[in-house]
Amino acid sequence: MIIRGSGVCRLKKNVYLIQQHAATKLHYDFRIQIGDALKSWVLPKGPSLSPKERRLAILTFDHDLSYRNFEGVIEEGYGAGEVLLWDRGTYRNLKEASIDTCFKQGRIEIGITGKKLKGGFALIRTHGKNWLLIKMRDRYADDDSNITKSAPHSVKSGKLITEI
Ligand code: MN
């Protein structure tokens, strides 16, 4: 079905995704669309569903939106290693200020609708490029789960990182 109207084709909702990345050190890359780019943070320990956990999120360089479905092997150079699409979906800004303003101010609150992560998450800048990713207390919060352990498979291929 083709919807005609404004004349521009744009994604109605903002993209959210997490890639598991077996580079020099295994980590997770948390990315959300702000404008035309994917703002990106490295999560050394991955995300948590427990509001008691404050997961370090190190701001890294933007990625192109076209990277949002990438899964495969980066052959050489920076970031060489396997990339698995660990989670994907959309997010909405929970604050009144624009997401761009929230990013600049270092206080982001978003509602995520992914396959694995759902509900509110806060990203709070602490120092320099260091931020914290914290699950907000809601019906999706779970203090006892270990989501990276219990749900390791790709949402794209069903593979494990060792199978990429
Ligand atoms: Mn990475």
Short mmCIF file of N, CA, C and O in Angstrom, two decimals, residues 50-154:
data_model
loop_
_atom_site.label_atom_id
_atom_site.label_comp_id
_atom_site.label_asym_id
_atom_site.label_seq_id
_atom_site.Cartn_x
_atom_site.Cartn_y
_atom_site.Cartn_z
N SER A 50 17.11 -4.64 35.25
CA SER A 50 16.98 -4.28 36.65
C SER A 50 17.30 -2.81 36.89
O SER A 50 18.40 -2.35 36.59
N PRO A 51 16.33 -2.05 37.48
CA PRO A 51 16.59 -0.65 37.81
C PRO A 51 17.72 -0.49 38.83
O PRO A 51 18.23 0.61 39.01
N LYS A 52 18.10 -1.58 39.48
CA LYS A 52 19.19 -1.49 40.46
C LYS A 52 20.55 -1.47 39.78
O LYS A 52 21.55 -1.14 40.41
N GLU A 53 20.59 -1.87 38.52
CA GLU A 53 21.85 -1.93 37.79
C GLU A 53 22.06 -0.64 37.03
O GLU A 53 21.17 -0.15 36.34
N ARG A 54 23.25 -0.08 37.14
CA ARG A 54 23.60 1.10 36.35
C ARG A 54 24.68 0.67 35.40
O ARG A 54 25.81 0.44 35.80
N ARG A 55 24.32 0.54 34.15
CA ARG A 55 25.27 0.00 33.18
C ARG A 55 26.02 1.12 32.46
O ARG A 55 25.41 2.01 31.87
N LEU A 56 27.34 1.04 32.55
CA LEU A 56 28.19 2.02 31.87
C LEU A 56 27.88 2.01 30.37
O LEU A 56 27.77 0.95 29.75
N ALA A 57 27.74 3.21 29.82
CA ALA A 57 27.47 3.38 28.39
C ALA A 57 28.41 4.47 27.89
O ALA A 57 28.26 5.64 28.26
N ILE A 58 29.37 4.08 27.10
CA ILE A 58 30.40 5.04 26.64
C ILE A 58 30.03 5.56 25.26
O ILE A 58 29.94 4.78 24.29
N LEU A 59 29.81 6.87 25.19
CA LEU A 59 29.42 7.48 23.91
C LEU A 59 30.52 7.27 22.88
O LEU A 59 31.70 7.52 23.14
N THR A 60 30.13 6.81 21.71
CA THR A 60 31.09 6.62 20.62
C THR A 60 30.55 7.33 19.39
O THR A 60 29.55 8.05 19.47
N PHE A 61 31.20 7.17 18.26
CA PHE A 61 30.82 7.96 17.10
C PHE A 61 29.48 7.50 16.50
O PHE A 61 29.09 6.35 16.63
N ASP A 62 28.81 8.46 15.83
CA ASP A 62 27.53 8.18 15.19
C ASP A 62 27.70 7.13 14.10
O ASP A 62 28.74 7.04 13.46
N HIS A 63 26.64 6.36 13.89
CA HIS A 63 26.59 5.45 12.75
C HIS A 63 25.48 5.89 11.81
O HIS A 63 24.51 6.51 12.23
N ASP A 64 25.63 5.54 10.54
CA ASP A 64 24.60 5.84 9.55
C ASP A 64 23.36 4.99 9.83
O ASP A 64 23.48 3.85 10.29
N LEU A 65 22.20 5.55 9.54
CA LEU A 65 20.94 4.81 9.74
C LEU A 65 20.92 3.47 9.01
O LEU A 65 20.29 2.52 9.45
N SER A 66 21.63 3.42 7.89
CA SER A 66 21.63 2.19 7.09
C SER A 66 22.30 1.03 7.82
O SER A 66 22.16 -0.12 7.42
N TYR A 67 22.99 1.32 8.91
CA TYR A 67 23.68 0.29 9.69
C TYR A 67 22.71 -0.47 10.61
O TYR A 67 23.07 -1.44 11.24
N ARG A 68 21.44 -0.01 10.67
CA ARG A 68 20.54 -0.51 11.70
C ARG A 68 20.19 -1.99 11.57
O ARG A 68 19.79 -2.61 12.55
N ASN A 69 20.31 -2.54 10.38
CA ASN A 69 19.99 -3.96 10.21
C ASN A 69 21.24 -4.82 10.03
O ASN A 69 21.13 -6.00 9.72
N PHE A 70 22.41 -4.20 10.24
CA PHE A 70 23.65 -4.94 9.95
C PHE A 70 23.90 -6.07 10.93
O PHE A 70 23.81 -5.93 12.14
N GLU A 71 24.23 -7.20 10.34
CA GLU A 71 24.73 -8.35 11.09
C GLU A 71 25.72 -9.03 10.17
O GLU A 71 25.46 -9.20 8.98
N GLY A 72 26.89 -9.39 10.71
CA GLY A 72 27.90 -10.03 9.86
C GLY A 72 29.27 -9.83 10.45
O GLY A 72 29.41 -9.60 11.65
N VAL A 73 30.26 -9.90 9.58
CA VAL A 73 31.64 -9.82 10.05
C VAL A 73 32.30 -8.56 9.51
O VAL A 73 32.24 -8.29 8.32
N ILE A 74 32.89 -7.77 10.40
CA ILE A 74 33.76 -6.66 9.99
C ILE A 74 35.14 -7.28 9.84
O ILE A 74 35.73 -7.76 10.80
N GLU A 75 35.62 -7.29 8.58
CA GLU A 75 36.81 -8.10 8.28
C GLU A 75 38.10 -7.58 8.91
O GLU A 75 38.88 -8.32 9.46
N GLU A 76 38.33 -6.28 8.78
CA GLU A 76 39.58 -5.77 9.33
C GLU A 76 39.45 -4.31 9.70
O GLU A 76 38.46 -3.65 9.38
N GLY A 77 40.45 -3.82 10.41
CA GLY A 77 40.45 -2.43 10.84
C GLY A 77 39.69 -2.25 12.14
O GLY A 77 39.47 -3.21 12.88
N TYR A 78 39.27 -1.01 12.38
CA TYR A 78 38.61 -0.68 13.64
C TYR A 78 37.32 -1.51 13.80
O TYR A 78 36.50 -1.56 12.90
N GLY A 79 37.19 -2.16 14.93
CA GLY A 79 35.98 -2.92 15.21
C GLY A 79 35.91 -4.27 14.54
O GLY A 79 34.84 -4.89 14.49
N ALA A 80 37.03 -4.76 14.00
CA ALA A 80 37.02 -6.06 13.32
C ALA A 80 36.48 -7.13 14.26
O ALA A 80 36.85 -7.21 15.42
N GLY A 81 35.59 -7.96 13.70
CA GLY A 81 34.98 -9.02 14.49
C GLY A 81 33.54 -9.22 14.08
O GLY A 81 33.03 -8.55 13.18
N GLU A 82 32.87 -10.15 14.76
CA GLU A 82 31.49 -10.47 14.41
C GLU A 82 30.51 -9.49 15.06
O GLU A 82 30.71 -9.07 16.19
N VAL A 83 29.45 -9.18 14.30
CA VAL A 83 28.38 -8.30 14.80
C VAL A 83 27.06 -9.06 14.69
O VAL A 83 26.72 -9.59 13.63
N LEU A 84 26.35 -9.12 15.81
CA LEU A 84 25.05 -9.81 15.86
C LEU A 84 23.99 -8.80 16.23
O LEU A 84 24.17 -8.00 17.15
N LEU A 85 22.87 -8.83 15.50
CA LEU A 85 21.77 -7.90 15.81
C LEU A 85 21.00 -8.47 17.00
O LEU A 85 20.16 -9.35 16.85
N TRP A 86 21.35 -7.97 18.17
CA TRP A 86 20.84 -8.56 19.42
C TRP A 86 19.41 -8.12 19.76
O TRP A 86 18.63 -8.86 20.33
N ASP A 87 19.08 -6.87 19.39
CA ASP A 87 17.70 -6.40 19.62
C ASP A 87 17.43 -5.24 18.66
O ASP A 87 18.36 -4.53 18.25
N ARG A 88 16.17 -5.07 18.29
CA ARG A 88 15.81 -3.92 17.47
C ARG A 88 14.34 -3.59 17.67
O ARG A 88 13.54 -4.43 18.07
N GLY A 89 14.03 -2.34 17.38
CA GLY A 89 12.65 -1.87 17.54
C GLY A 89 12.61 -0.37 17.40
O GLY A 89 13.35 0.20 16.60
N THR A 90 11.75 0.24 18.20
CA THR A 90 11.58 1.68 18.13
C THR A 90 11.63 2.27 19.54
O THR A 90 11.58 1.53 20.53
N TYR A 91 11.72 3.58 19.61
CA TYR A 91 11.63 4.24 20.91
C TYR A 91 10.83 5.52 20.76
O TYR A 91 10.70 6.05 19.65
N ARG A 92 10.32 5.98 21.90
CA ARG A 92 9.73 7.32 21.91
C ARG A 92 10.32 8.12 23.07
O ARG A 92 10.66 7.55 24.12
N ASN A 93 10.43 9.39 22.85
CA ASN A 93 10.98 10.30 23.85
C ASN A 93 9.95 10.51 24.94
O ASN A 93 8.81 10.88 24.67
N LEU A 94 10.31 10.27 26.21
CA LEU A 94 9.36 10.42 27.31
C LEU A 94 9.38 11.83 27.91
O LEU A 94 8.56 12.14 28.77
N LYS A 95 10.34 12.63 27.48
CA LYS A 95 10.43 13.97 28.05
C LYS A 95 9.81 15.00 27.09
O LYS A 95 9.62 14.73 25.91
N GLU A 96 9.52 16.17 27.64
CA GLU A 96 8.90 17.20 26.81
C GLU A 96 9.90 17.85 25.87
O GLU A 96 9.56 18.18 24.74
N ALA A 97 11.11 18.02 26.35
CA ALA A 97 12.16 18.59 25.50
C ALA A 97 12.45 17.63 24.35
O ALA A 97 12.23 16.42 24.48
N SER A 98 12.95 18.17 23.25
CA SER A 98 13.25 17.31 22.10
C SER A 98 14.38 16.35 22.47
O SER A 98 15.18 16.61 23.37
N ILE A 99 14.44 15.24 21.76
CA ILE A 99 15.46 14.23 22.04
C ILE A 99 16.86 14.82 21.81
O ILE A 99 17.82 14.49 22.51
N ASP A 100 16.95 15.73 20.87
CA ASP A 100 18.21 16.40 20.58
C ASP A 100 18.67 17.23 21.79
O ASP A 100 19.83 17.19 22.20
N THR A 101 17.74 17.97 22.37
CA THR A 101 18.03 18.77 23.56
C THR A 101 18.42 17.86 24.73
O THR A 101 19.39 18.12 25.44
N CYS A 102 17.65 16.78 24.90
CA CYS A 102 17.94 15.84 25.99
C CYS A 102 19.33 15.25 25.85
O CYS A 102 20.07 15.11 26.82
N PHE A 103 19.69 14.93 24.61
CA PHE A 103 21.02 14.38 24.35
C PHE A 103 22.09 15.40 24.74
O PHE A 103 23.04 15.08 25.45
N LYS A 104 21.90 16.63 24.30
CA LYS A 104 22.89 17.68 24.60
C LYS A 104 22.99 17.95 26.09
O LYS A 104 24.05 18.27 26.61
N GLN A 105 21.86 17.81 26.79
CA GLN A 105 21.85 18.05 28.24
C GLN A 105 22.32 16.83 29.03
O GLN A 105 22.48 16.90 30.25
N GLY A 106 22.46 15.70 28.34
CA GLY A 106 22.95 14.50 29.02
C GLY A 106 21.92 13.80 29.88
O GLY A 106 22.27 13.07 30.81
N ARG A 107 20.65 14.00 29.58
CA ARG A 107 19.59 13.31 30.32
C ARG A 107 18.50 12.88 29.36
O ARG A 107 17.65 13.67 28.96
N ILE A 108 18.54 11.61 29.01
CA ILE A 108 17.58 11.05 28.06
C ILE A 108 16.67 10.07 28.78
O ILE A 108 17.14 9.27 29.60
N GLU A 109 15.38 10.16 28.52
CA GLU A 109 14.44 9.16 29.02
C GLU A 109 13.58 8.71 27.84
O GLU A 109 12.90 9.53 27.22
N ILE A 110 13.63 7.41 27.56
CA ILE A 110 12.91 6.91 26.40
C ILE A 110 12.12 5.66 26.75
O ILE A 110 12.48 4.91 27.66
N GLY A 111 11.03 5.47 26.01
CA GLY A 111 10.26 4.23 26.11
C GLY A 111 10.64 3.36 24.92
O GLY A 111 10.45 3.77 23.78
N ILE A 112 11.19 2.19 25.21
CA ILE A 112 11.68 1.31 24.16
C ILE A 112 10.66 0.21 23.86
O ILE A 112 10.07 -0.37 24.77
N THR A 113 10.44 -0.03 22.58
CA THR A 113 9.65 -1.19 22.17
C THR A 113 10.54 -2.04 21.29
O THR A 113 10.63 -1.85 20.07
N GLY A 114 11.28 -2.93 21.93
CA GLY A 114 12.13 -3.86 21.19
C GLY A 114 11.60 -5.27 21.36
O GLY A 114 10.54 -5.47 21.96
N LYS A 115 12.32 -6.24 20.81
CA LYS A 115 11.94 -7.63 21.02
C LYS A 115 12.34 -8.07 22.43
O LYS A 115 11.65 -8.88 23.05
N LYS A 116 13.46 -7.55 22.91
CA LYS A 116 13.98 -7.96 24.21
C LYS A 116 13.85 -6.87 25.27
O LYS A 116 13.46 -7.14 26.39
N LEU A 117 14.20 -5.65 24.91
CA LEU A 117 14.05 -4.54 25.85
C LEU A 117 12.72 -3.85 25.61
O LEU A 117 12.36 -3.58 24.46
N LYS A 118 12.02 -3.58 26.71
CA LYS A 118 10.74 -2.87 26.63
C LYS A 118 10.64 -1.91 27.82
O LYS A 118 11.24 -2.13 28.86
N GLY A 119 9.86 -0.85 27.62
CA GLY A 119 9.60 0.07 28.71
C GLY A 119 10.64 1.17 28.82
O GLY A 119 11.45 1.38 27.92
N GLY A 120 10.60 1.86 29.95
CA GLY A 120 11.42 3.05 30.12
C GLY A 120 12.87 2.76 30.42
O GLY A 120 13.20 1.85 31.18
N PHE A 121 13.72 3.56 29.79
CA PHE A 121 15.16 3.52 30.07
C PHE A 121 15.66 4.96 30.14
O PHE A 121 15.23 5.81 29.37
N ALA A 122 16.58 5.20 31.08
CA ALA A 122 17.23 6.50 31.19
C ALA A 122 18.69 6.37 30.80
O ALA A 122 19.33 5.36 31.09
N LEU A 123 19.17 7.37 30.10
CA LEU A 123 20.59 7.49 29.78
C LEU A 123 21.08 8.80 30.38
O LEU A 123 20.60 9.87 29.99
N ILE A 124 21.97 8.70 31.32
CA ILE A 124 22.41 9.86 32.08
C ILE A 124 23.91 10.05 31.91
O ILE A 124 24.69 9.14 32.19
N ARG A 125 24.30 11.23 31.45
CA ARG A 125 25.74 11.49 31.30
C ARG A 125 26.35 11.78 32.67
O ARG A 125 25.79 12.57 33.44
N THR A 126 27.46 11.14 32.95
CA THR A 126 28.11 11.36 34.24
C THR A 126 29.38 12.18 34.09
O THR A 126 29.61 13.11 34.85
N HIS A 127 30.22 11.82 33.15
CA HIS A 127 31.50 12.51 33.01
C HIS A 127 32.07 12.26 31.63
O HIS A 127 32.25 11.11 31.24
N GLY A 128 32.35 13.34 30.90
CA GLY A 128 32.94 13.18 29.57
C GLY A 128 32.06 12.33 28.68
O GLY A 128 30.89 12.65 28.47
N LYS A 129 32.62 11.24 28.16
CA LYS A 129 31.85 10.36 27.28
C LYS A 129 31.14 9.26 28.05
O LYS A 129 30.48 8.40 27.47
N ASN A 130 31.27 9.27 29.37
CA ASN A 130 30.65 8.23 30.19
C ASN A 130 29.21 8.58 30.53
O ASN A 130 28.93 9.64 31.08
N TRP A 131 28.33 7.65 30.20
CA TRP A 131 26.93 7.76 30.54
C TRP A 131 26.55 6.49 31.31
O TRP A 131 27.33 5.53 31.33
N LEU A 132 25.35 6.50 31.91
CA LEU A 132 24.82 5.30 32.53
C LEU A 132 23.48 4.97 31.89
O LEU A 132 22.67 5.87 31.66
N LEU A 133 23.28 3.69 31.59
CA LEU A 133 21.99 3.22 31.07
C LEU A 133 21.27 2.53 32.22
O LEU A 133 21.79 1.56 32.79
N ILE A 134 20.10 3.05 32.56
CA ILE A 134 19.38 2.54 33.73
C ILE A 134 17.92 2.24 33.36
O ILE A 134 17.23 3.08 32.80
N LYS A 135 17.50 1.01 33.67
CA LYS A 135 16.09 0.64 33.45
C LYS A 135 15.21 1.41 34.41
O LYS A 135 15.51 1.49 35.61
N MET A 136 14.14 1.99 33.92
CA MET A 136 13.20 2.69 34.79
C MET A 136 12.25 1.66 35.40
O MET A 136 12.00 0.60 34.82
N ARG A 137 11.74 1.98 36.60
CA ARG A 137 10.87 1.05 37.31
C ARG A 137 9.49 1.06 36.64
O ARG A 137 8.76 2.05 36.72
N ASP A 138 9.15 -0.03 35.97
CA ASP A 138 7.83 -0.16 35.36
C ASP A 138 7.52 -1.65 35.25
O ASP A 138 8.26 -2.48 35.79
N ARG A 139 6.46 -2.00 34.56
CA ARG A 139 6.06 -3.42 34.55
C ARG A 139 7.02 -4.30 33.78
O ARG A 139 6.93 -5.53 33.85
N TYR A 140 7.94 -3.70 33.05
CA TYR A 140 8.93 -4.50 32.33
C TYR A 140 10.24 -4.67 33.11
O TYR A 140 11.12 -5.41 32.68
N ALA A 141 10.34 -3.95 34.22
CA ALA A 141 11.55 -4.07 35.05
C ALA A 141 11.60 -5.47 35.67
O ALA A 141 10.56 -6.05 36.01
N ASP A 142 12.80 -6.01 35.80
CA ASP A 142 12.96 -7.34 36.38
C ASP A 142 14.32 -7.40 37.07
O ASP A 142 15.36 -7.43 36.42
N ASP A 143 14.28 -7.41 38.40
CA ASP A 143 15.52 -7.37 39.16
C ASP A 143 16.29 -8.68 39.12
O ASP A 143 17.46 -8.72 39.49
N ASP A 144 15.64 -9.75 38.71
CA ASP A 144 16.29 -11.06 38.78
C ASP A 144 16.76 -11.59 37.44
O ASP A 144 17.43 -12.62 37.39
N SER A 145 16.42 -10.92 36.35
CA SER A 145 16.77 -11.49 35.06
C SER A 145 18.19 -11.10 34.65
O SER A 145 18.75 -10.13 35.13
N ASN A 146 18.73 -11.90 33.78
CA ASN A 146 20.03 -11.60 33.16
C ASN A 146 19.81 -11.74 31.67
O ASN A 146 20.04 -12.81 31.08
N ILE A 147 19.31 -10.68 31.06
CA ILE A 147 18.78 -10.74 29.69
C ILE A 147 19.85 -11.10 28.65
O ILE A 147 19.55 -11.80 27.68
N THR A 148 21.08 -10.67 28.87
CA THR A 148 22.11 -11.01 27.88
C THR A 148 22.43 -12.51 27.92
O THR A 148 22.77 -13.09 26.90
N LYS A 149 22.29 -13.11 29.11
CA LYS A 149 22.52 -14.56 29.25
C LYS A 149 21.31 -15.36 28.77
O LYS A 149 21.45 -16.36 28.06
N SER A 150 20.10 -14.90 29.16
CA SER A 150 18.90 -15.69 28.88
C SER A 150 18.42 -15.52 27.45
O SER A 150 17.69 -16.37 26.94
N ALA A 151 18.80 -14.43 26.79
CA ALA A 151 18.34 -14.18 25.42
C ALA A 151 19.52 -13.79 24.52
O ALA A 151 19.62 -12.63 24.09
N PRO A 152 20.42 -14.71 24.25
CA PRO A 152 21.63 -14.37 23.51
C PRO A 152 21.47 -14.34 21.99
O PRO A 152 22.35 -13.86 21.28
N HIS A 153 20.36 -14.85 21.46
CA HIS A 153 20.24 -15.04 20.02
C HIS A 153 19.94 -13.76 19.25
O HIS A 153 19.30 -12.85 19.77
N SER A 154 20.35 -13.75 17.99
CA SER A 154 20.05 -12.65 17.08
C SER A 154 18.55 -12.54 16.84
O SER A 154 17.88 -13.56 16.63
#
